[in-house]
mmCIF file with all atom_site columns, C-alpha atoms in Angstrom:
data_model
loop_
_atom_site.group_PDB
_atom_site.id
_atom_site.type_symbol
_atom_site.label_atom_id
_atom_site.label_alt_id
_atom_site.label_comp_id
_atom_site.label_asym_id
_atom_site.label_entity_id
_atom_site.label_seq_id
_atom_site.pdbx_PDB_ins_code
_atom_site.Cartn_x
_atom_site.Cartn_y
_atom_site.Cartn_z
_atom_site.occupancy
_atom_site.B_iso_or_equiv
_atom_site.pdbx_formal_charge
_atom_site.auth_seq_id
_atom_site.auth_comp_id
_atom_site.auth_asym_id
_atom_site.auth_atom_id
_atom_site.pdbx_PDB_model_num
ATOM 1   C CA . MET A 1 1   ? 27.830  22.512  -35.764 1.00 50.00 ? 1   MET A CA 1
ATOM 2   C CA . LEU A 1 2   ? 28.662  23.891  -32.317 1.00 44.00 ? 2   LEU A CA 1
ATOM 3   C CA . ARG A 1 3   ? 24.978  24.551  -31.740 1.00 46.00 ? 3   ARG A CA 1
ATOM 4   C CA . VAL A 1 4   ? 24.150  20.886  -32.407 1.00 40.00 ? 4   VAL A CA 1
ATOM 5   C CA . ILE A 1 5   ? 26.873  19.730  -30.019 1.00 42.00 ? 5   ILE A CA 1
ATOM 6   C CA . ALA A 1 6   ? 25.690  22.173  -27.358 1.00 41.00 ? 6   ALA A CA 1
ATOM 7   C CA . CYS A 1 7   ? 22.093  20.958  -27.729 1.00 41.00 ? 7   CYS A CA 1
ATOM 8   C CA . CYS A 1 8   ? 23.200  17.329  -27.439 1.00 42.00 ? 8   CYS A CA 1
ATOM 9   C CA . ALA A 1 9   ? 25.199  18.137  -24.310 1.00 41.00 ? 9   ALA A CA 1
ATOM 10  C CA . VAL A 1 10  ? 22.200  19.858  -22.705 1.00 39.00 ? 10  VAL A CA 1
ATOM 11  C CA . VAL A 1 11  ? 19.925  16.916  -23.511 1.00 39.00 ? 11  VAL A CA 1
ATOM 12  C CA . ALA A 1 12  ? 22.478  14.400  -22.223 1.00 42.00 ? 12  ALA A CA 1
ATOM 13  C CA . CYS A 1 13  ? 22.865  16.282  -18.948 1.00 41.00 ? 13  CYS A CA 1
ATOM 14  C CA . ALA A 1 14  ? 19.155  16.959  -18.405 1.00 40.00 ? 14  ALA A CA 1
ATOM 15  C CA . PRO A 1 15  ? 18.338  13.680  -16.619 1.00 43.00 ? 15  PRO A CA 1
ATOM 16  C CA . ALA A 1 16  ? 21.152  14.254  -14.121 1.00 41.00 ? 16  ALA A CA 1
ATOM 17  C CA . HIS A 1 17  ? 19.739  17.657  -13.214 1.00 36.00 ? 17  HIS A CA 1
ATOM 18  C CA . ALA A 1 18  ? 16.154  16.383  -13.183 1.00 55.00 ? 18  ALA A CA 1
ATOM 19  C CA . GLN A 1 19  ? 17.044  14.004  -10.335 1.00 70.00 ? 19  GLN A CA 1
ATOM 20  C CA . LYS A 1 20  ? 16.042  15.850  -7.179  1.00 84.00 ? 20  LYS A CA 1
ATOM 21  C CA . VAL A 1 21  ? 18.393  15.624  -4.205  1.00 91.00 ? 21  VAL A CA 1
ATOM 22  C CA . CYS A 1 22  ? 16.867  14.709  -0.855  1.00 95.00 ? 22  CYS A CA 1
ATOM 23  C CA . SER A 1 23  ? 17.776  17.313  1.747   1.00 95.00 ? 23  SER A CA 1
ATOM 24  C CA . LYS A 1 24  ? 17.544  16.710  5.490   1.00 95.00 ? 24  LYS A CA 1
ATOM 25  C CA . ALA A 1 25  ? 14.388  18.834  5.501   1.00 96.00 ? 25  ALA A CA 1
ATOM 26  C CA . ASP A 1 26  ? 12.898  16.748  2.655   1.00 95.00 ? 26  ASP A CA 1
ATOM 27  C CA . SER A 1 27  ? 13.714  13.532  4.508   1.00 95.00 ? 27  SER A CA 1
ATOM 28  C CA . ALA A 1 28  ? 12.095  14.785  7.716   1.00 96.00 ? 28  ALA A CA 1
ATOM 29  C CA . ALA A 1 29  ? 9.031   15.988  5.796   1.00 97.00 ? 29  ALA A CA 1
ATOM 30  C CA . ALA A 1 30  ? 8.830   12.648  3.992   1.00 96.00 ? 30  ALA A CA 1
ATOM 31  C CA . GLU A 1 31  ? 8.841   10.722  7.259   1.00 97.00 ? 31  GLU A CA 1
ATOM 32  C CA . LYS A 1 32  ? 6.026   12.904  8.613   1.00 97.00 ? 32  LYS A CA 1
ATOM 33  C CA . ALA A 1 33  ? 4.026   12.563  5.394   1.00 97.00 ? 33  ALA A CA 1
ATOM 34  C CA . ILE A 1 34  ? 4.423   8.777   5.428   1.00 97.00 ? 34  ILE A CA 1
ATOM 35  C CA . GLU A 1 35  ? 3.072   8.646   8.980   1.00 96.00 ? 35  GLU A CA 1
ATOM 36  C CA . ARG A 1 36  ? -0.123  10.292  7.676   1.00 97.00 ? 36  ARG A CA 1
ATOM 37  C CA . VAL A 1 37  ? -0.655  7.809   4.816   1.00 97.00 ? 37  VAL A CA 1
ATOM 38  C CA . VAL A 1 38  ? -4.088  6.216   5.294   1.00 97.00 ? 38  VAL A CA 1
ATOM 39  C CA . SER A 1 39  ? -5.183  5.539   1.711   1.00 97.00 ? 39  SER A CA 1
ATOM 40  C CA . TRP A 1 40  ? -3.791  4.619   -1.675  1.00 97.00 ? 40  TRP A CA 1
ATOM 41  C CA . GLN A 1 41  ? -4.386  8.179   -2.809  1.00 97.00 ? 41  GLN A CA 1
ATOM 42  C CA . SER A 1 42  ? -2.341  9.620   0.054   1.00 97.00 ? 42  SER A CA 1
ATOM 43  C CA . LEU A 1 43  ? 0.403   7.044   -0.569  1.00 98.00 ? 43  LEU A CA 1
ATOM 44  C CA . TYR A 1 44  ? 0.595   8.041   -4.239  1.00 98.00 ? 44  TYR A CA 1
ATOM 45  C CA . LYS A 1 45  ? 0.741   11.733  -3.317  1.00 97.00 ? 45  LYS A CA 1
ATOM 46  C CA . THR A 1 46  ? 3.523   11.051  -0.810  1.00 97.00 ? 46  THR A CA 1
ATOM 47  C CA . TYR A 1 47  ? 5.345   8.929   -3.397  1.00 98.00 ? 47  TYR A CA 1
ATOM 48  C CA . THR A 1 48  ? 5.194   11.718  -5.994  1.00 97.00 ? 48  THR A CA 1
ATOM 49  C CA . ASP A 1 49  ? 6.356   14.311  -3.456  1.00 97.00 ? 49  ASP A CA 1
ATOM 50  C CA . TYR A 1 50  ? 9.133   12.300  -1.780  1.00 97.00 ? 50  TYR A CA 1
ATOM 51  C CA . ARG A 1 51  ? 10.232  9.383   -3.963  1.00 96.00 ? 51  ARG A CA 1
ATOM 52  C CA . HIS A 1 52  ? 13.593  11.123  -4.300  1.00 96.00 ? 52  HIS A CA 1
ATOM 53  C CA . CYS A 1 53  ? 14.120  10.428  -0.559  1.00 96.00 ? 53  CYS A CA 1
ATOM 54  C CA . ASP A 1 54  ? 13.452  6.672   -0.754  1.00 96.00 ? 54  ASP A CA 1
ATOM 55  C CA . THR A 1 55  ? 16.444  5.471   1.303   1.00 94.00 ? 55  THR A CA 1
ATOM 56  C CA . GLY A 1 56  ? 17.082  4.684   4.955   1.00 93.00 ? 56  GLY A CA 1
ATOM 57  C CA . PRO A 1 57  ? 14.235  5.529   7.329   1.00 95.00 ? 57  PRO A CA 1
ATOM 58  C CA . VAL A 1 58  ? 12.074  6.909   4.496   1.00 96.00 ? 58  VAL A CA 1
ATOM 59  C CA . ASP A 1 59  ? 12.462  3.637   2.591   1.00 96.00 ? 59  ASP A CA 1
ATOM 60  C CA . GLU A 1 60  ? 11.412  1.692   5.682   1.00 96.00 ? 60  GLU A CA 1
ATOM 61  C CA . GLY A 1 61  ? 8.473   4.017   6.265   1.00 97.00 ? 61  GLY A CA 1
ATOM 62  C CA . PHE A 1 62  ? 7.275   3.614   2.682   1.00 97.00 ? 62  PHE A CA 1
ATOM 63  C CA . THR A 1 63  ? 7.485   -0.186  3.012   1.00 97.00 ? 63  THR A CA 1
ATOM 64  C CA . ASP A 1 64  ? 5.469   -0.104  6.244   1.00 97.00 ? 64  ASP A CA 1
ATOM 65  C CA . ALA A 1 65  ? 2.814   2.166   4.703   1.00 97.00 ? 65  ALA A CA 1
ATOM 66  C CA . ILE A 1 66  ? 2.489   -0.053  1.623   1.00 97.00 ? 66  ILE A CA 1
ATOM 67  C CA . LEU A 1 67  ? 2.154   -3.172  3.739   1.00 96.00 ? 67  LEU A CA 1
ATOM 68  C CA . ARG A 1 68  ? -0.447  -1.557  6.019   1.00 96.00 ? 68  ARG A CA 1
ATOM 69  C CA . LEU A 1 69  ? -2.568  -0.742  2.986   1.00 97.00 ? 69  LEU A CA 1
ATOM 70  C CA . MET A 1 70  ? -1.978  -4.091  1.266   1.00 96.00 ? 70  MET A CA 1
ATOM 71  C CA . VAL A 1 71  ? -2.889  -6.118  4.341   1.00 94.00 ? 71  VAL A CA 1
ATOM 72  C CA . GLU A 1 72  ? -5.951  -3.919  4.947   1.00 95.00 ? 72  GLU A CA 1
ATOM 73  C CA . TRP A 1 73  ? -6.912  -4.527  1.278   1.00 96.00 ? 73  TRP A CA 1
ATOM 74  C CA . LYS A 1 74  ? -9.407  -1.689  0.890   1.00 95.00 ? 74  LYS A CA 1
ATOM 75  C CA . ASN A 1 75  ? -9.992  0.305   -2.299  1.00 95.00 ? 75  ASN A CA 1
ATOM 76  C CA . VAL A 1 76  ? -7.641  -1.923  -4.265  1.00 96.00 ? 76  VAL A CA 1
ATOM 77  C CA . ASP A 1 77  ? -9.009  -0.400  -7.459  1.00 95.00 ? 77  ASP A CA 1
ATOM 78  C CA . ALA A 1 78  ? -7.227  2.864   -6.522  1.00 96.00 ? 78  ALA A CA 1
ATOM 79  C CA . VAL A 1 79  ? -3.771  1.277   -6.316  1.00 97.00 ? 79  VAL A CA 1
ATOM 80  C CA . ALA A 1 80  ? -4.461  -0.804  -9.431  1.00 96.00 ? 80  ALA A CA 1
ATOM 81  C CA . ALA A 1 81  ? -5.418  2.319   -11.398 1.00 96.00 ? 81  ALA A CA 1
ATOM 82  C CA . ALA A 1 82  ? -2.352  4.254   -10.247 1.00 97.00 ? 82  ALA A CA 1
ATOM 83  C CA . ALA A 1 83  ? 0.006   1.328   -10.917 1.00 96.00 ? 83  ALA A CA 1
ATOM 84  C CA . THR A 1 84  ? -1.500  0.777   -14.363 1.00 94.00 ? 84  THR A CA 1
ATOM 85  C CA . LYS A 1 85  ? -1.177  4.460   -15.244 1.00 96.00 ? 85  LYS A CA 1
ATOM 86  C CA . ASP A 1 86  ? 2.327   4.938   -13.783 1.00 96.00 ? 86  ASP A CA 1
ATOM 87  C CA . GLY A 1 87  ? 4.801   2.136   -14.491 1.00 95.00 ? 87  GLY A CA 1
ATOM 88  C CA . ASP A 1 88  ? 7.468   3.689   -12.241 1.00 97.00 ? 88  ASP A CA 1
ATOM 89  C CA . TYR A 1 89  ? 5.014   3.650   -9.347  1.00 97.00 ? 89  TYR A CA 1
ATOM 90  C CA . LYS A 1 90  ? 4.223   -0.006  -10.031 1.00 96.00 ? 90  LYS A CA 1
ATOM 91  C CA . GLU A 1 91  ? 7.921   -0.932  -10.002 1.00 96.00 ? 91  GLU A CA 1
ATOM 92  C CA . TRP A 1 92  ? 8.391   1.110   -6.830  1.00 97.00 ? 92  TRP A CA 1
ATOM 93  C CA . LEU A 1 93  ? 5.543   -0.789  -5.130  1.00 97.00 ? 93  LEU A CA 1
ATOM 94  C CA . HIS A 1 94  ? 7.064   -4.094  -6.224  1.00 96.00 ? 94  HIS A CA 1
ATOM 95  C CA . LYS A 1 95  ? 10.483  -3.045  -4.919  1.00 96.00 ? 95  LYS A CA 1
ATOM 96  C CA . HIS A 1 96  ? 8.988   -2.382  -1.503  1.00 97.00 ? 96  HIS A CA 1
ATOM 97  C CA . LEU A 1 97  ? 7.002   -5.628  -1.514  1.00 96.00 ? 97  LEU A CA 1
ATOM 98  C CA . LEU A 1 98  ? 10.250  -7.496  -2.180  1.00 95.00 ? 98  LEU A CA 1
ATOM 99  C CA . SER A 1 99  ? 12.104  -5.675  0.570   1.00 94.00 ? 99  SER A CA 1
ATOM 100 C CA . PRO A 1 100 ? 13.411  -7.867  3.419   1.00 94.00 ? 100 PRO A CA 1
ATOM 101 C CA . ALA A 1 101 ? 11.229  -5.745  5.734   1.00 92.00 ? 101 ALA A CA 1
ATOM 102 C CA . ALA A 1 102 ? 8.134   -7.037  3.879   1.00 93.00 ? 102 ALA A CA 1
ATOM 103 C CA . LYS A 1 103 ? 8.877   -10.750 4.275   1.00 92.00 ? 103 LYS A CA 1
ATOM 104 C CA . ASP A 1 104 ? 6.501   -11.281 7.201   1.00 92.00 ? 104 ASP A CA 1
ATOM 105 C CA . ASP A 1 105 ? 3.544   -9.853  5.280   1.00 94.00 ? 105 ASP A CA 1
ATOM 106 C CA . ARG A 1 106 ? 4.064   -11.367 1.821   1.00 94.00 ? 106 ARG A CA 1
ATOM 107 C CA . GLU A 1 107 ? 1.908   -14.395 2.575   1.00 94.00 ? 107 GLU A CA 1
ATOM 108 C CA . SER A 1 108 ? -0.988  -12.166 3.625   1.00 95.00 ? 108 SER A CA 1
ATOM 109 C CA . VAL A 1 109 ? -0.638  -10.026 0.480   1.00 96.00 ? 109 VAL A CA 1
ATOM 110 C CA . PHE A 1 110 ? -0.495  -13.174 -1.660  1.00 96.00 ? 110 PHE A CA 1
ATOM 111 C CA . SER A 1 111 ? -3.621  -14.551 0.016   1.00 95.00 ? 111 SER A CA 1
ATOM 112 C CA . ARG A 1 112 ? -5.550  -11.304 -0.479  1.00 95.00 ? 112 ARG A CA 1
ATOM 113 C CA . ALA A 1 113 ? -4.507  -11.051 -4.127  1.00 96.00 ? 113 ALA A CA 1
ATOM 114 C CA . LYS A 1 114 ? -5.573  -14.634 -4.785  1.00 95.00 ? 114 LYS A CA 1
ATOM 115 C CA . LYS A 1 115 ? -8.781  -14.824 -2.745  1.00 95.00 ? 115 LYS A CA 1
ATOM 116 C CA . ASP A 1 116 ? -10.135 -11.278 -2.473  1.00 95.00 ? 116 ASP A CA 1
ATOM 117 C CA . CYS A 1 117 ? -9.424  -9.753  -5.857  1.00 94.00 ? 117 CYS A CA 1
ATOM 118 C CA . PRO A 1 118 ? -12.092 -7.245  -6.897  1.00 92.00 ? 118 PRO A CA 1
ATOM 119 C CA . ALA A 1 119 ? -13.932 -7.798  -10.163 1.00 88.00 ? 119 ALA A CA 1
ATOM 120 C CA . LYS A 1 120 ? -12.043 -6.642  -13.263 1.00 94.00 ? 120 LYS A CA 1
ATOM 121 C CA . LEU A 1 121 ? -8.683  -6.496  -11.450 1.00 95.00 ? 121 LEU A CA 1
ATOM 122 C CA . ASP A 1 122 ? -7.615  -10.065 -12.183 1.00 94.00 ? 122 ASP A CA 1
ATOM 123 C CA . ALA A 1 123 ? -4.476  -9.040  -14.113 1.00 95.00 ? 123 ALA A CA 1
ATOM 124 C CA . PHE A 1 124 ? -3.369  -6.623  -11.376 1.00 96.00 ? 124 PHE A CA 1
ATOM 125 C CA . CYS A 1 125 ? -3.972  -9.208  -8.638  1.00 96.00 ? 125 CYS A CA 1
ATOM 126 C CA . ALA A 1 126 ? -2.211  -11.989 -10.581 1.00 95.00 ? 126 ALA A CA 1
ATOM 127 C CA . ASP A 1 127 ? 0.795   -9.726  -11.114 1.00 95.00 ? 127 ASP A CA 1
ATOM 128 C CA . LEU A 1 128 ? 0.833   -8.770  -7.429  1.00 96.00 ? 128 LEU A CA 1
ATOM 129 C CA . ALA A 1 129 ? 0.601   -12.421 -6.369  1.00 96.00 ? 129 ALA A CA 1
ATOM 130 C CA . ASP A 1 130 ? 3.467   -13.317 -8.712  1.00 95.00 ? 130 ASP A CA 1
ATOM 131 C CA . VAL A 1 131 ? 5.630   -10.558 -7.255  1.00 95.00 ? 131 VAL A CA 1
ATOM 132 C CA . VAL A 1 132 ? 5.189   -11.588 -3.627  1.00 94.00 ? 132 VAL A CA 1
ATOM 133 C CA . LYS A 1 133 ? 5.417   -15.266 -4.558  1.00 91.00 ? 133 LYS A CA 1
ATOM 134 C CA . GLY A 1 134 ? 8.800   -14.643 -6.091  1.00 84.00 ? 134 GLY A CA 1
ATOM 135 C CA . LYS A 1 135 ? 8.005   -14.956 -9.771  1.00 71.00 ? 135 LYS A CA 1
ATOM 136 C CA . GLY A 1 136 ? 8.787   -11.284 -10.229 1.00 58.00 ? 136 GLY A CA 1
ATOM 137 C CA . GLY A 1 137 ? 5.561   -10.182 -11.924 1.00 52.00 ? 137 GLY A CA 1
ATOM 138 C CA . SER A 1 138 ? 6.169   -7.335  -14.309 1.00 46.00 ? 138 SER A CA 1
ATOM 139 C CA . ALA A 1 139 ? 9.144   -5.928  -12.439 1.00 41.00 ? 139 ALA A CA 1
ATOM 140 C CA . PRO A 1 140 ? 11.948  -7.286  -14.607 1.00 38.00 ? 140 PRO A CA 1
ATOM 141 C CA . GLY A 1 141 ? 14.828  -8.962  -12.859 1.00 41.00 ? 141 GLY A CA 1
ATOM 142 C CA . LYS A 1 142 ? 13.153  -8.889  -9.474  1.00 42.00 ? 142 LYS A CA 1
ATOM 143 C CA . SER A 1 143 ? 12.218  -11.846 -7.363  1.00 41.00 ? 143 SER A CA 1
ATOM 144 C CA . ALA A 1 144 ? 11.539  -12.587 -3.755  1.00 41.00 ? 144 ALA A CA 1
ATOM 145 C CA . PRO A 1 145 ? 14.589  -13.062 -1.584  1.00 45.00 ? 145 PRO A CA 1
ATOM 146 C CA . ALA A 1 146 ? 15.698  -16.586 -0.751  1.00 42.00 ? 146 ALA A CA 1
ATOM 147 C CA . ASP A 1 147 ? 14.449  -16.069 2.808   1.00 43.00 ? 147 ASP A CA 1
ATOM 148 C CA . ALA A 1 148 ? 10.827  -15.758 1.626   1.00 43.00 ? 148 ALA A CA 1
ATOM 149 C CA . PRO A 1 149 ? 8.648   -16.596 4.636   1.00 43.00 ? 149 PRO A CA 1
ATOM 150 C CA . PHE A 1 150 ? 6.497   -19.187 2.944   1.00 43.00 ? 150 PHE A CA 1
ATOM 151 C CA . ASP A 1 151 ? 6.662   -21.926 0.359   1.00 42.00 ? 151 ASP A CA 1
ATOM 152 C CA . LEU A 1 152 ? 3.963   -21.841 -2.283  1.00 40.00 ? 152 LEU A CA 1
ATOM 153 C CA . SER A 1 153 ? 5.149   -24.803 -4.304  1.00 38.00 ? 153 SER A CA 1
ATOM 154 C CA . PRO A 1 154 ? 2.643   -27.618 -4.721  1.00 39.00 ? 154 PRO A CA 1
ATOM 155 C CA . MET A 1 155 ? 2.935   -30.387 -2.189  1.00 36.00 ? 155 MET A CA 1
ATOM 156 C CA . LYS A 1 156 ? 4.200   -33.678 -3.506  1.00 39.00 ? 156 LYS A CA 1
ATOM 157 C CA . PRO A 1 157 ? 2.817   -36.926 -2.169  1.00 41.00 ? 157 PRO A CA 1
ATOM 158 C CA . LEU A 1 158 ? 5.171   -38.872 0.035   1.00 39.00 ? 158 LEU A CA 1
ATOM 159 C CA . LYS A 1 159 ? 6.368   -42.210 -1.259  1.00 44.00 ? 159 LYS A CA 1
ATOM 160 C CA . THR A 1 160 ? 5.641   -45.079 1.029   1.00 44.00 ? 160 THR A CA 1
ATOM 161 C CA . SER A 1 161 ? 7.449   -48.357 0.584   1.00 42.00 ? 161 SER A CA 1
#
């Protein structure tokens, strides 16, 4: 019986120990790595190496890197493949796209997702457009902040008397 309790205690504590702590050295390395992000592949590598440091300046750097790549809109199939394969990565991308620091670029990301979506990525692009539009996409409980920089609601005709 004690063995069962000990096993349960180890399993219950495992996630707490699996969470890596971000040291000052990790944070500094993360900032340098983010500066070198030039592709979706390098962003994903930096995410996997330093996601445990995603606060403060590192958080801001990640948001900037994501927006640079989104606005550039090259090799979208790479980010779509990674986001489809790794749900945590997808939610992380959405979190950064909904960041207040991203508000000035959401309209551009929305426009790219709607107008320049590569063939066979319609679902990914629709989800991305929904996220930046404020519908939340597949990131549950998330929506664009009230200070979203643009209004995408359909225009209503003015009544004239």
